[in-house]
PDB file of C-alpha atoms and ligand atoms in Angstrom:
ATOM      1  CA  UNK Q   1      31.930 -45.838  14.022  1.00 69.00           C
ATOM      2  CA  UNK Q   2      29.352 -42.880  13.669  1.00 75.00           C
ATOM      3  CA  UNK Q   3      28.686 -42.322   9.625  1.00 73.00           C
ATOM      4  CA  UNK Q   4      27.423 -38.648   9.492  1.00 72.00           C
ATOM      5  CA  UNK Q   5      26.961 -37.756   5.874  1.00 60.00           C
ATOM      6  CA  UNK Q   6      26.383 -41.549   4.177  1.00 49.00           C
ATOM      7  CA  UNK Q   7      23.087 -41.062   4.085  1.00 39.00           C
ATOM      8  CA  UNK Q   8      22.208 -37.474   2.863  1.00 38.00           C
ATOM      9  CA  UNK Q   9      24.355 -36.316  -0.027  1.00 32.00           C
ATOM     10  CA  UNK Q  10      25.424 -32.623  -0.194  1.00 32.00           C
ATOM     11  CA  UNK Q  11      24.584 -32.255   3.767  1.00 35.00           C
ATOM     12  CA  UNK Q  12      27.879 -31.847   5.432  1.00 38.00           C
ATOM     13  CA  UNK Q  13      31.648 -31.884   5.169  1.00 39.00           C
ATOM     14  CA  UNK Q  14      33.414 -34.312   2.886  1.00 38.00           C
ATOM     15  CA  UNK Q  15      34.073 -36.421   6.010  1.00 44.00           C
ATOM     16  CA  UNK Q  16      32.632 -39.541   5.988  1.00 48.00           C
ATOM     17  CA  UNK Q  17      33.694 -41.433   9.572  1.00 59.00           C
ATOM     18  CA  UNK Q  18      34.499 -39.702  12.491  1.00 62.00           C
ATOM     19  CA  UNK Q  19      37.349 -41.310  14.450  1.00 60.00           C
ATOM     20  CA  UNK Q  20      35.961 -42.193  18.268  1.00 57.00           C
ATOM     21  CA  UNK Q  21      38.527 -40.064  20.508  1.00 59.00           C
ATOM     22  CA  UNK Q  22      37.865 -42.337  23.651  1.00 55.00           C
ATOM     23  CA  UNK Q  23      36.943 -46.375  22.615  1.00 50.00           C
ATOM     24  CA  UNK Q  24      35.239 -47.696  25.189  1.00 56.00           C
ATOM     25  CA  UNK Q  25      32.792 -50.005  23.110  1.00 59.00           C
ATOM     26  CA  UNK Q  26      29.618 -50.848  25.372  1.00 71.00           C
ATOM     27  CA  UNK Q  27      29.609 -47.160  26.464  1.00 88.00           C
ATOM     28  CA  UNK Q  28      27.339 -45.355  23.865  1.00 95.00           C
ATOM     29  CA  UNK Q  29      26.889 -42.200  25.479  1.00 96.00           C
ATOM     30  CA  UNK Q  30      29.199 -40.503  28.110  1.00 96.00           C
ATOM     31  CA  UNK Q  31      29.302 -37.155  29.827  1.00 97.00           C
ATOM     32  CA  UNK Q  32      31.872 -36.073  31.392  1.00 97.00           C
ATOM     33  CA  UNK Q  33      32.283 -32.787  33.765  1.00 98.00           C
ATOM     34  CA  UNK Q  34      28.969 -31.359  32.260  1.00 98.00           C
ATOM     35  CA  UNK Q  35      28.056 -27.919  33.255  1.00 98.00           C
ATOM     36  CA  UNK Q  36      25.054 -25.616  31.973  1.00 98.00           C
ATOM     37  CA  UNK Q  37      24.826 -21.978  32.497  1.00 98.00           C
ATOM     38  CA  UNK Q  38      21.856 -19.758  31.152  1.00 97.00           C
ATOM     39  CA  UNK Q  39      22.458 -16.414  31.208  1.00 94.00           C
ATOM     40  CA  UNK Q  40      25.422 -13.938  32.332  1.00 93.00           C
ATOM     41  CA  UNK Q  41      26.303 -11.945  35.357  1.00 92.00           C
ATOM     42  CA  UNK Q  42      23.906 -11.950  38.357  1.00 93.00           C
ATOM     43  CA  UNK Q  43      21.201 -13.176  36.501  1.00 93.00           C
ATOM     44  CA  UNK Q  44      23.581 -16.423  35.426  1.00 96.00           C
ATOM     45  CA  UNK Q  45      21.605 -19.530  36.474  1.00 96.00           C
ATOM     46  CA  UNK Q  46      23.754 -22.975  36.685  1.00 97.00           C
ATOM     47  CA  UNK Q  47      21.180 -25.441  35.442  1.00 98.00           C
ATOM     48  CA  UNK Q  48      23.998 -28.216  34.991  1.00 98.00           C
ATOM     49  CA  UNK Q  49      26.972 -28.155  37.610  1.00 98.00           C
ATOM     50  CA  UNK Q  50      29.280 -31.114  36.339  1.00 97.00           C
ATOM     51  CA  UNK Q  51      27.778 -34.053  35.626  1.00 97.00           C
ATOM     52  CA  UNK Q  52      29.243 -37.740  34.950  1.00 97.00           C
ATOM     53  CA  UNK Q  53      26.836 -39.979  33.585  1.00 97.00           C
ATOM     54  CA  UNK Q  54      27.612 -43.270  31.491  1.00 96.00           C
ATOM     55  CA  UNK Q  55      25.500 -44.860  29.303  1.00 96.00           C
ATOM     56  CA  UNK Q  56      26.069 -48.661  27.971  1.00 95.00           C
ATOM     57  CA  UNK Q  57      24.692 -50.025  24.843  1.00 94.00           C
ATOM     58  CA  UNK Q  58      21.215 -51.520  25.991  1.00 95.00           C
ATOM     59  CA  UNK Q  59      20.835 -50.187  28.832  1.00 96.00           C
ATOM     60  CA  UNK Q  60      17.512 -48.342  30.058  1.00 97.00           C
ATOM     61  CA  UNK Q  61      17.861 -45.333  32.705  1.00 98.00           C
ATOM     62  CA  UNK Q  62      15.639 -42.978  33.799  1.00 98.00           C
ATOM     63  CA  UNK Q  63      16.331 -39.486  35.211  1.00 98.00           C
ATOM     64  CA  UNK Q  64      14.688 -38.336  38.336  1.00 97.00           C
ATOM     65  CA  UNK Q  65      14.541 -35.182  40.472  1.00 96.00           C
ATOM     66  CA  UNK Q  66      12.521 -32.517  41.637  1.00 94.00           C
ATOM     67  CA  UNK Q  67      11.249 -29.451  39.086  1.00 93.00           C
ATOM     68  CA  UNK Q  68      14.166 -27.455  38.012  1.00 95.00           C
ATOM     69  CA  UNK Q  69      17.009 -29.590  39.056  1.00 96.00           C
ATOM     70  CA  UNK Q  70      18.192 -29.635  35.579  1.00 97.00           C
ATOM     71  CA  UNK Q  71      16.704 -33.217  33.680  1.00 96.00           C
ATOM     72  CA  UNK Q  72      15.692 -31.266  30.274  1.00 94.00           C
ATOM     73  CA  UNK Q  73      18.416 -29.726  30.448  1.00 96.00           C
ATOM     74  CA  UNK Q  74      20.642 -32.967  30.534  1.00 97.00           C
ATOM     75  CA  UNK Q  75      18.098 -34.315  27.986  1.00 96.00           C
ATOM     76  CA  UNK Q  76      18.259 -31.569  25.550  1.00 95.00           C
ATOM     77  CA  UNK Q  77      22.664 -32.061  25.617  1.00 97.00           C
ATOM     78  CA  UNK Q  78      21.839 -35.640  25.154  1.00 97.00           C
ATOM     79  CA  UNK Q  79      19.283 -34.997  22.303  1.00 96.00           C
ATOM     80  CA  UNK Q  80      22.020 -32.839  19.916  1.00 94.00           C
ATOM     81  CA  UNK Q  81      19.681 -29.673  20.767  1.00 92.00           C
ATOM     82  CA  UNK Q  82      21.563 -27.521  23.163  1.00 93.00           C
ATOM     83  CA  UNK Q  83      25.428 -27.933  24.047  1.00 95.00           C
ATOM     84  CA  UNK Q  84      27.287 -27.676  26.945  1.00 97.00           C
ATOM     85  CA  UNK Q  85      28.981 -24.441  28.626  1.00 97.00           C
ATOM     86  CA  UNK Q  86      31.732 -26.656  29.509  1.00 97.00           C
ATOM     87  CA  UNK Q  87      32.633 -30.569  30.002  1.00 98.00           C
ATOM     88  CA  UNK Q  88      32.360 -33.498  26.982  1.00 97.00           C
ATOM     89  CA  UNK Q  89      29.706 -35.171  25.690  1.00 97.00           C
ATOM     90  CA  UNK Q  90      30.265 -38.257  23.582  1.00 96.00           C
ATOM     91  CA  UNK Q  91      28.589 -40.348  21.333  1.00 95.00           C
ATOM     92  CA  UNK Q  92      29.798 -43.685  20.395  1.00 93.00           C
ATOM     93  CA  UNK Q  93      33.187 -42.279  21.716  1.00 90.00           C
ATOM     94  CA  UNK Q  94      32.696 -39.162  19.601  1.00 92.00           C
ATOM     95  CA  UNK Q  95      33.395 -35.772  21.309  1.00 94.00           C
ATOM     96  CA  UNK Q  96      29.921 -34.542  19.871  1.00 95.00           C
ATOM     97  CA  UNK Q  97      31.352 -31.215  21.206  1.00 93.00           C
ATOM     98  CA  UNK Q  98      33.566 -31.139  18.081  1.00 92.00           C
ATOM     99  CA  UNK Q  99      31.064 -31.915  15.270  1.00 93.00           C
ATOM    100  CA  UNK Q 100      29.971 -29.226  12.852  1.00 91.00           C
ATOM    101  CA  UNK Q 101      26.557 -28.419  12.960  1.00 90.00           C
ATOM    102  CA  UNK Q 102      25.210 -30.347   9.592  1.00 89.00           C
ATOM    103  CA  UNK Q 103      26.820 -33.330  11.469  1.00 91.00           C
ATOM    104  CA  UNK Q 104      25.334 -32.760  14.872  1.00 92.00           C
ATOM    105  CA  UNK Q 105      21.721 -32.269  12.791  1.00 90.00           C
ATOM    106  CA  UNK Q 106      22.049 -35.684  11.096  1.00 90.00           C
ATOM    107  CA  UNK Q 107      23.599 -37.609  14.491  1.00 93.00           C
ATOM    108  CA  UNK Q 108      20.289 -36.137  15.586  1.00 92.00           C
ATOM    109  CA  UNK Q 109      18.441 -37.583  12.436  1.00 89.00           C
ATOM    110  CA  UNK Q 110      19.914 -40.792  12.394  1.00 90.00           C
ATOM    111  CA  UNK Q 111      20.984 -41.583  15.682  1.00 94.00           C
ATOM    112  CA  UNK Q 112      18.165 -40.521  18.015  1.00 96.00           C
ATOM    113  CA  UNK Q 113      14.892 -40.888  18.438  1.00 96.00           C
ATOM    114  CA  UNK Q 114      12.586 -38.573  20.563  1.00 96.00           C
ATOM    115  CA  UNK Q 115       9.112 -38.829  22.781  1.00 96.00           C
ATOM    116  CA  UNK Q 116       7.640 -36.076  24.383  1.00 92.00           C
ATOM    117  CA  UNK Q 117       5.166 -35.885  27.226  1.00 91.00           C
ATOM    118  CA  UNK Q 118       2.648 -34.160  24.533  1.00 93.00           C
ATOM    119  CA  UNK Q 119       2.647 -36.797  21.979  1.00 94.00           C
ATOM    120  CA  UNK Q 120       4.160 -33.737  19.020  1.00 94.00           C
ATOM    121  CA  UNK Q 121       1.968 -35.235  16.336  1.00 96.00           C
ATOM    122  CA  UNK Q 122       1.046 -33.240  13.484  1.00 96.00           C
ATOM    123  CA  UNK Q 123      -3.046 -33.022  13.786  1.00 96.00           C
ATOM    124  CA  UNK Q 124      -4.683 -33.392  10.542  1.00 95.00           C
ATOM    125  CA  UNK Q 125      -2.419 -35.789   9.006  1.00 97.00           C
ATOM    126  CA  UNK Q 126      -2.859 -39.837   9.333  1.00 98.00           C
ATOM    127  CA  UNK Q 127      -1.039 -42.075  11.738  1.00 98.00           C
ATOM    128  CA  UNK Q 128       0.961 -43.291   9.238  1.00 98.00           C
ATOM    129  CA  UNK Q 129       1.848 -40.317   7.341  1.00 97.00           C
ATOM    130  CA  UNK Q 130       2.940 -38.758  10.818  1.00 97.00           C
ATOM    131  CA  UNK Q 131       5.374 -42.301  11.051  1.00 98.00           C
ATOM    132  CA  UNK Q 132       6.766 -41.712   7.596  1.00 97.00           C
ATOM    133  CA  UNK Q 133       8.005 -38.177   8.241  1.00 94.00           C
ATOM    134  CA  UNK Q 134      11.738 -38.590   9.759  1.00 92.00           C
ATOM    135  CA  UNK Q 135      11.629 -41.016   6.572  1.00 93.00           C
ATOM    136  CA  UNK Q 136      10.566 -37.806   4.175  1.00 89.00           C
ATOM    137  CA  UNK Q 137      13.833 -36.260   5.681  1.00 82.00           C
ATOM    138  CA  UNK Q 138      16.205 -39.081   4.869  1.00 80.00           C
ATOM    139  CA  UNK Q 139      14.667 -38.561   0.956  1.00 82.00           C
ATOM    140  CA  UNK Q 140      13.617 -42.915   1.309  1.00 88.00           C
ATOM    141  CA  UNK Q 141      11.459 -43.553  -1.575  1.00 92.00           C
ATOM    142  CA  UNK Q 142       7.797 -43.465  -0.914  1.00 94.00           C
ATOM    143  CA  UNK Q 143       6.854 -47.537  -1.299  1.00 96.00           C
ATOM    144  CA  UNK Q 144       9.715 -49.036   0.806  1.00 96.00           C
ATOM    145  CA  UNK Q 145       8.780 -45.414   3.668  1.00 96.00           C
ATOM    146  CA  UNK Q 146       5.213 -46.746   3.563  1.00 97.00           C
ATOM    147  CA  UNK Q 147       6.182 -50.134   4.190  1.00 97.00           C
ATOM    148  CA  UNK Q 148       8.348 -49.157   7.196  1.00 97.00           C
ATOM    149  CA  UNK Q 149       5.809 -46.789   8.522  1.00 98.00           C
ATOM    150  CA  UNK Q 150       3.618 -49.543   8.461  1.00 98.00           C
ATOM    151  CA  UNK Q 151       6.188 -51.884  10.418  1.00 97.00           C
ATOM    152  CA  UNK Q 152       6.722 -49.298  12.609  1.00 97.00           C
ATOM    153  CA  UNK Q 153       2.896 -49.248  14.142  1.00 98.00           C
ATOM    154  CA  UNK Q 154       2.452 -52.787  13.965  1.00 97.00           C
ATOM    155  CA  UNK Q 155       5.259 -53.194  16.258  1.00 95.00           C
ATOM    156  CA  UNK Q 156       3.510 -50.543  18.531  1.00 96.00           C
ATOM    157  CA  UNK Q 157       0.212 -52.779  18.324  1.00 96.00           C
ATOM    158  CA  UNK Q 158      -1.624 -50.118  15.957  1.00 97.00           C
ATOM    159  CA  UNK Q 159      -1.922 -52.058  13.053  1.00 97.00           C
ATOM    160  CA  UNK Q 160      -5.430 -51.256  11.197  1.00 97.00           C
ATOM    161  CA  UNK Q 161      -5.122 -47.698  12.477  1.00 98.00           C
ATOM    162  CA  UNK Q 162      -2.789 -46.147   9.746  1.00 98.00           C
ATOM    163  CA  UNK Q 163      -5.137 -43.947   8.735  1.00 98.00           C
ATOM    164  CA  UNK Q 164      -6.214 -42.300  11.218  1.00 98.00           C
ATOM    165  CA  UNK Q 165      -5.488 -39.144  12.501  1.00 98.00           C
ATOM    166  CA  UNK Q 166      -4.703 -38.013  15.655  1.00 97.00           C
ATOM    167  CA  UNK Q 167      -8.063 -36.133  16.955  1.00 97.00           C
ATOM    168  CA  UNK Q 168      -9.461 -39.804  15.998  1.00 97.00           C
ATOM    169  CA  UNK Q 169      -6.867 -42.090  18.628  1.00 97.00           C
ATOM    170  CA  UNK Q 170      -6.919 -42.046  22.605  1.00 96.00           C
ATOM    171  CA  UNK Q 171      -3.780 -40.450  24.392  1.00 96.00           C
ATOM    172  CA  UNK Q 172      -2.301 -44.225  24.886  1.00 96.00           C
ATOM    173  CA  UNK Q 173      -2.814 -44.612  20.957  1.00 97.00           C
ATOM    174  CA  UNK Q 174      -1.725 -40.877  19.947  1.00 97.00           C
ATOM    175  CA  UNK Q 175       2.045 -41.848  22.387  1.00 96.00           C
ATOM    176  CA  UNK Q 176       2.107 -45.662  20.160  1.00 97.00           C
ATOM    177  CA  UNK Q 177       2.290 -43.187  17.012  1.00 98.00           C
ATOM    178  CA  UNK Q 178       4.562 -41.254  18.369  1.00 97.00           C
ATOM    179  CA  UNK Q 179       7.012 -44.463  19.524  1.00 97.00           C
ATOM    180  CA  UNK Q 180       6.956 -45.618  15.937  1.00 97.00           C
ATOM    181  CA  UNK Q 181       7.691 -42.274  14.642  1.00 97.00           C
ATOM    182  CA  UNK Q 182      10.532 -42.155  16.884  1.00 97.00           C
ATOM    183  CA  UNK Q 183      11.760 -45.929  16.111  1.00 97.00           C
ATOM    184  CA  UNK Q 184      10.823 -45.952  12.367  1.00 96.00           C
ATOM    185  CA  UNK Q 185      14.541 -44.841  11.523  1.00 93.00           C
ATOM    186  CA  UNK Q 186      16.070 -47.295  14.138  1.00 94.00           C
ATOM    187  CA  UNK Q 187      17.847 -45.118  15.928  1.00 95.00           C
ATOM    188  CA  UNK Q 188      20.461 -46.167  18.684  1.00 95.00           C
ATOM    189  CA  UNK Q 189      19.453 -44.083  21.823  1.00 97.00           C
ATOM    190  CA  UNK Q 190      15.614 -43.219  22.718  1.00 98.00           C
ATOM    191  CA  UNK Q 191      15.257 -40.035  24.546  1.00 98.00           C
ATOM    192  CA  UNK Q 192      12.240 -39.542  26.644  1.00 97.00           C
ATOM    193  CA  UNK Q 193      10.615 -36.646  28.340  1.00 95.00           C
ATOM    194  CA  UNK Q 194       7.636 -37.642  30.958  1.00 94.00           C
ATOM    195  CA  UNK Q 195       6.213 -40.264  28.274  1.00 96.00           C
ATOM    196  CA  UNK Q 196       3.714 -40.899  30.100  1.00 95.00           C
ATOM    197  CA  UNK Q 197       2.807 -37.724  31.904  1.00 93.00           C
ATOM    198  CA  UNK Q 198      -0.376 -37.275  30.180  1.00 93.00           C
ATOM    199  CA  UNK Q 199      -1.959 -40.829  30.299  1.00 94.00           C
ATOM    200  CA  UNK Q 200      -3.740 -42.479  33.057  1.00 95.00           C
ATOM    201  CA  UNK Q 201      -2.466 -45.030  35.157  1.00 94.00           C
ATOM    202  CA  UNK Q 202      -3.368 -48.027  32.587  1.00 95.00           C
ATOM    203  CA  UNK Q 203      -2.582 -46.025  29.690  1.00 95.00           C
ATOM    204  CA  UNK Q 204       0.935 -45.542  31.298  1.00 96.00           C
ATOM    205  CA  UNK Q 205       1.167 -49.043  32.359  1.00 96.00           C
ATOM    206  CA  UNK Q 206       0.904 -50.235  28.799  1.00 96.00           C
ATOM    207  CA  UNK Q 207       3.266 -47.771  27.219  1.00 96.00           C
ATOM    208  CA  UNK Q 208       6.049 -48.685  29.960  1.00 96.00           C
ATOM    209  CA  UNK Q 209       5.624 -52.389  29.256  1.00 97.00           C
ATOM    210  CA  UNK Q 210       6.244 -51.360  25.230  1.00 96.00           C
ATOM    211  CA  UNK Q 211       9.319 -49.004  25.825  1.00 97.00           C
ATOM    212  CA  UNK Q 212      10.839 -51.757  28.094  1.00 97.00           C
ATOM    213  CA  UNK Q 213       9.948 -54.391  24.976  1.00 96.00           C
ATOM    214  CA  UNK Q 214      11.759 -51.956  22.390  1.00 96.00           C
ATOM    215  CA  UNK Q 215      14.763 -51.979  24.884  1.00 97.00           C
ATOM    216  CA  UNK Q 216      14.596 -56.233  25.534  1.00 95.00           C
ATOM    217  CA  UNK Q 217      13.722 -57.053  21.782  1.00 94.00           C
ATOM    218  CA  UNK Q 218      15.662 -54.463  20.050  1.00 93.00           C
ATOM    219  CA  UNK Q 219      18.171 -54.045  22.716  1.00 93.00           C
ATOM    220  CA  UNK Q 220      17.551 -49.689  22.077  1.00 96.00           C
ATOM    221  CA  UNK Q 221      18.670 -47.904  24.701  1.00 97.00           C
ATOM    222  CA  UNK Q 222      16.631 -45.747  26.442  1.00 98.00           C
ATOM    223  CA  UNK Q 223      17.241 -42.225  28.737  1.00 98.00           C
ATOM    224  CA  UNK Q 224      13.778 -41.558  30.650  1.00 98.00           C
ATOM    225  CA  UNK Q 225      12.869 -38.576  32.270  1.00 97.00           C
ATOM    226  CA  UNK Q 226       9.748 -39.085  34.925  1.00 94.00           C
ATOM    227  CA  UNK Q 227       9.069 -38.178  38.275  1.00 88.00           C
ATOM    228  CA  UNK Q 228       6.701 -41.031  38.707  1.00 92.00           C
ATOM    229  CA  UNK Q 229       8.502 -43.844  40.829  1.00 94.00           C
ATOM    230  CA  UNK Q 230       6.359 -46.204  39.308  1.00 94.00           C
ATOM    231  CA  UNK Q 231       7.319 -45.405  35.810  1.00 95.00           C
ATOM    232  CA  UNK Q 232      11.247 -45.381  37.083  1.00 96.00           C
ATOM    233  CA  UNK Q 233      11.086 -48.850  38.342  1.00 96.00           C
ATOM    234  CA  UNK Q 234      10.575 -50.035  34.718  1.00 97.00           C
ATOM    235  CA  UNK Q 235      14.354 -49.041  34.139  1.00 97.00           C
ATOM    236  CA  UNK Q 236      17.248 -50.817  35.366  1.00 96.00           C
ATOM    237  CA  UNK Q 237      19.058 -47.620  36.344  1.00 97.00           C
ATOM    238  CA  UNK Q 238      17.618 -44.576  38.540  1.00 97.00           C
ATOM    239  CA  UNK Q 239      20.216 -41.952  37.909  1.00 97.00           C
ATOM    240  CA  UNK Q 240      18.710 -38.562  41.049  1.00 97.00           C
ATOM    241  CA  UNK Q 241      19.587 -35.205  39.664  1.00 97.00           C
ATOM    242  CA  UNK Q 242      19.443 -32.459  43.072  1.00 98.00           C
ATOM    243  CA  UNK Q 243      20.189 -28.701  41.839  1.00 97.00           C
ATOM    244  CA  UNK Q 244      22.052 -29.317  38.849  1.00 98.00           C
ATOM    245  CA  UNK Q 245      24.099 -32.755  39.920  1.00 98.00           C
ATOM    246  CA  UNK Q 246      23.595 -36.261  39.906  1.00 98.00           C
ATOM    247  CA  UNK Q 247      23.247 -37.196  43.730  1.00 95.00           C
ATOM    248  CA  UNK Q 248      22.487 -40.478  43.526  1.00 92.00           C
ATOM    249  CA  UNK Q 249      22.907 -43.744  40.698  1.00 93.00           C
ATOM    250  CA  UNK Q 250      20.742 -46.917  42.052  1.00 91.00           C
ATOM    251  CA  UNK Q 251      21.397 -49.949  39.434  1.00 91.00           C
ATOM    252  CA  UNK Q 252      18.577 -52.764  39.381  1.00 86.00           C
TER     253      UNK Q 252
HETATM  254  P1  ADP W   1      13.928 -29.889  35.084  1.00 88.13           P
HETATM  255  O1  ADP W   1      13.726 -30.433  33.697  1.00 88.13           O
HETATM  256  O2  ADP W   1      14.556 -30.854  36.024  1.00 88.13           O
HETATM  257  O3  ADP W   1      12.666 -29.313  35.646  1.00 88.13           O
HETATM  258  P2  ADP W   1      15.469 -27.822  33.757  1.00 88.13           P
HETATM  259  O4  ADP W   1      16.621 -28.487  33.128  1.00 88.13           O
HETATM  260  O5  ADP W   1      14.336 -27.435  32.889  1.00 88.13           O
HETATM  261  O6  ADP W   1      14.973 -28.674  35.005  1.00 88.13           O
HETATM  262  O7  ADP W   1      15.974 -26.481  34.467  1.00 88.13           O
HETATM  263  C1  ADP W   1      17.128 -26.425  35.321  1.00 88.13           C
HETATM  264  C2  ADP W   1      17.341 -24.976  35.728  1.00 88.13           C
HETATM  265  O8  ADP W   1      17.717 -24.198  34.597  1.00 88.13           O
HETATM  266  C3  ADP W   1      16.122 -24.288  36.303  1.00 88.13           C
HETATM  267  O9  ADP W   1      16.531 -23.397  37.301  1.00 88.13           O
HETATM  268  C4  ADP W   1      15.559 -23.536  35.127  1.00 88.13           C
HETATM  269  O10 ADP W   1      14.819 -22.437  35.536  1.00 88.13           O
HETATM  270  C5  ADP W   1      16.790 -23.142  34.358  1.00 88.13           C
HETATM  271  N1  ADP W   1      16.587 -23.060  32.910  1.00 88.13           N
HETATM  272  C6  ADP W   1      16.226 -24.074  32.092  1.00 88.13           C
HETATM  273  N2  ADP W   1      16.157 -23.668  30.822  1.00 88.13           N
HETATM  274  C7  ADP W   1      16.482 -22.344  30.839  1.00 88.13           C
HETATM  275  C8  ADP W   1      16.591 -21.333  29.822  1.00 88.13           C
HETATM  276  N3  ADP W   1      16.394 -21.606  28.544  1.00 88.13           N
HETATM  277  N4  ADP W   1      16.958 -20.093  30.226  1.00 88.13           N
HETATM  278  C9  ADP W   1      17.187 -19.801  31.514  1.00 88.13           C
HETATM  279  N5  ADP W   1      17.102 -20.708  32.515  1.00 88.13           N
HETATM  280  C10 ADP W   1      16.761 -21.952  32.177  1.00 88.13           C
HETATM  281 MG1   MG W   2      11.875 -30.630  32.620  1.00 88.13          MG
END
């Protein structure tokens, strides 16, 4: 059952737990009838036109389709950051729909963890520091934030390189940081956009092999988006978005 206010006092409503309104229990993410419109009148444009898409517990998909056919767009429902014109999205059987804002925010903060294409470090400030920050926001004292920062890039191979800052790691190194940053508050879903659309063909190699260990090891699930069909045969699920709709779902 989500918790949306145990960690954060004074963030919030009173409510603690937030009764799941479907229970399905290896489902962790579901959408259901999903549509997306930007804009009004003629200038309207239907980025999402009713999407279905089920998630299980553990299970790594990635999210293909041309430019434009509406994967950030899915991602950014997925991610807490935009919501739907119409249609259900749930979370642990949650209609995230219905949350209030402070509660969306910390499903966001505690739930999710994000990777961009452009790594989204902050420049002059260490590796480490840049790991500890989602901890700064979840007020963890500084030793035991340290300590799990620290965890957090060994597990992404970068031990020794704490202090370091960002203009001082390759782009493989610069998307580790980022990883730990996003897995330093153990969140339950991983959200990826083109993770490894600015690394060379080794680089990428070597981050795919450590996003599929974080899913095998910690058993995190993990939405990709890439348009690589190398990178997509890392998942076990190809989910093909076409103008706005899933077309096709090919399970491995
Ligand atoms: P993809 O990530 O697959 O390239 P997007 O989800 O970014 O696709 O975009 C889907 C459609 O929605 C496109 O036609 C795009 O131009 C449009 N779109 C996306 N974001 C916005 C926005 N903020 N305002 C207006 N149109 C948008
Ligand atoms: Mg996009």
């Amino acid at each position: 059952m989500l918790q949306l206010n145990a960690w954060k006092p004074g963030i919030g409503p009173a409510e603690t737990k937030v009764r799941p309104a479907v229970v399905r229990p290896s489902s962790l993410i579901e959408l259901r009838g999903v549509t997306k419109v930007y804009g009004k009148g003629q200038a309207a444009v239907q980025a999402l036109k009713g999407i279905d898409l089920r998630v299980n517990r553990g299970d790594f998909v990635a999210v293909m389709g041309h430019s434009g056919s509406g994967k950030s767009t899915c991602m950014n429902i997925l991610g807490c950051l935009d919501t739907p014109t119409a249609g259900n999205y749930f979370f642990e059987g949650v209609d995230v729909g219905r949350l209030a804002r402070d509660q969306r925010a910390l499903l966001r903060r505690h739930y999710l963890g994000f990777v961009f294409q452009g790594f989204n470090l902050l420049q002059r400030t260490s590796a480490l520091e840049n790991v500890e920050l989602p901890l700064i926001y979840r007020g963890l004292p500084v030793k035991q934030r340290k300590e799990k920062a620290r965890q957090a890039l060994a597990s992404v191979g970068l031990s020794g390189w704490e202090h370091h800052t960002p203009s001082e790691l390759s782009g493989g190194q610069m998307q580790r940081v980022a990883i730990a940053r996003a897995i330093v508050s153990e969140p339950q879903l991983l959200l990826a956009d083109e993770p490894t659309g600015n690394l060379d063909s080794a680089r990428s190699k070597e981050i795919m092999e450590l996003i599929v260990r974080l899913n095998r090891e910690r058993r995190l699930t993990i939405v990709m988006v890439t348009h690589e069909a190398d990178m997509a045969a890392y998942a076990r699920r190809q989910v093909h978005f076409v103008d706005g709709q899933i077309e096709w779902v090919q399970t491995f």
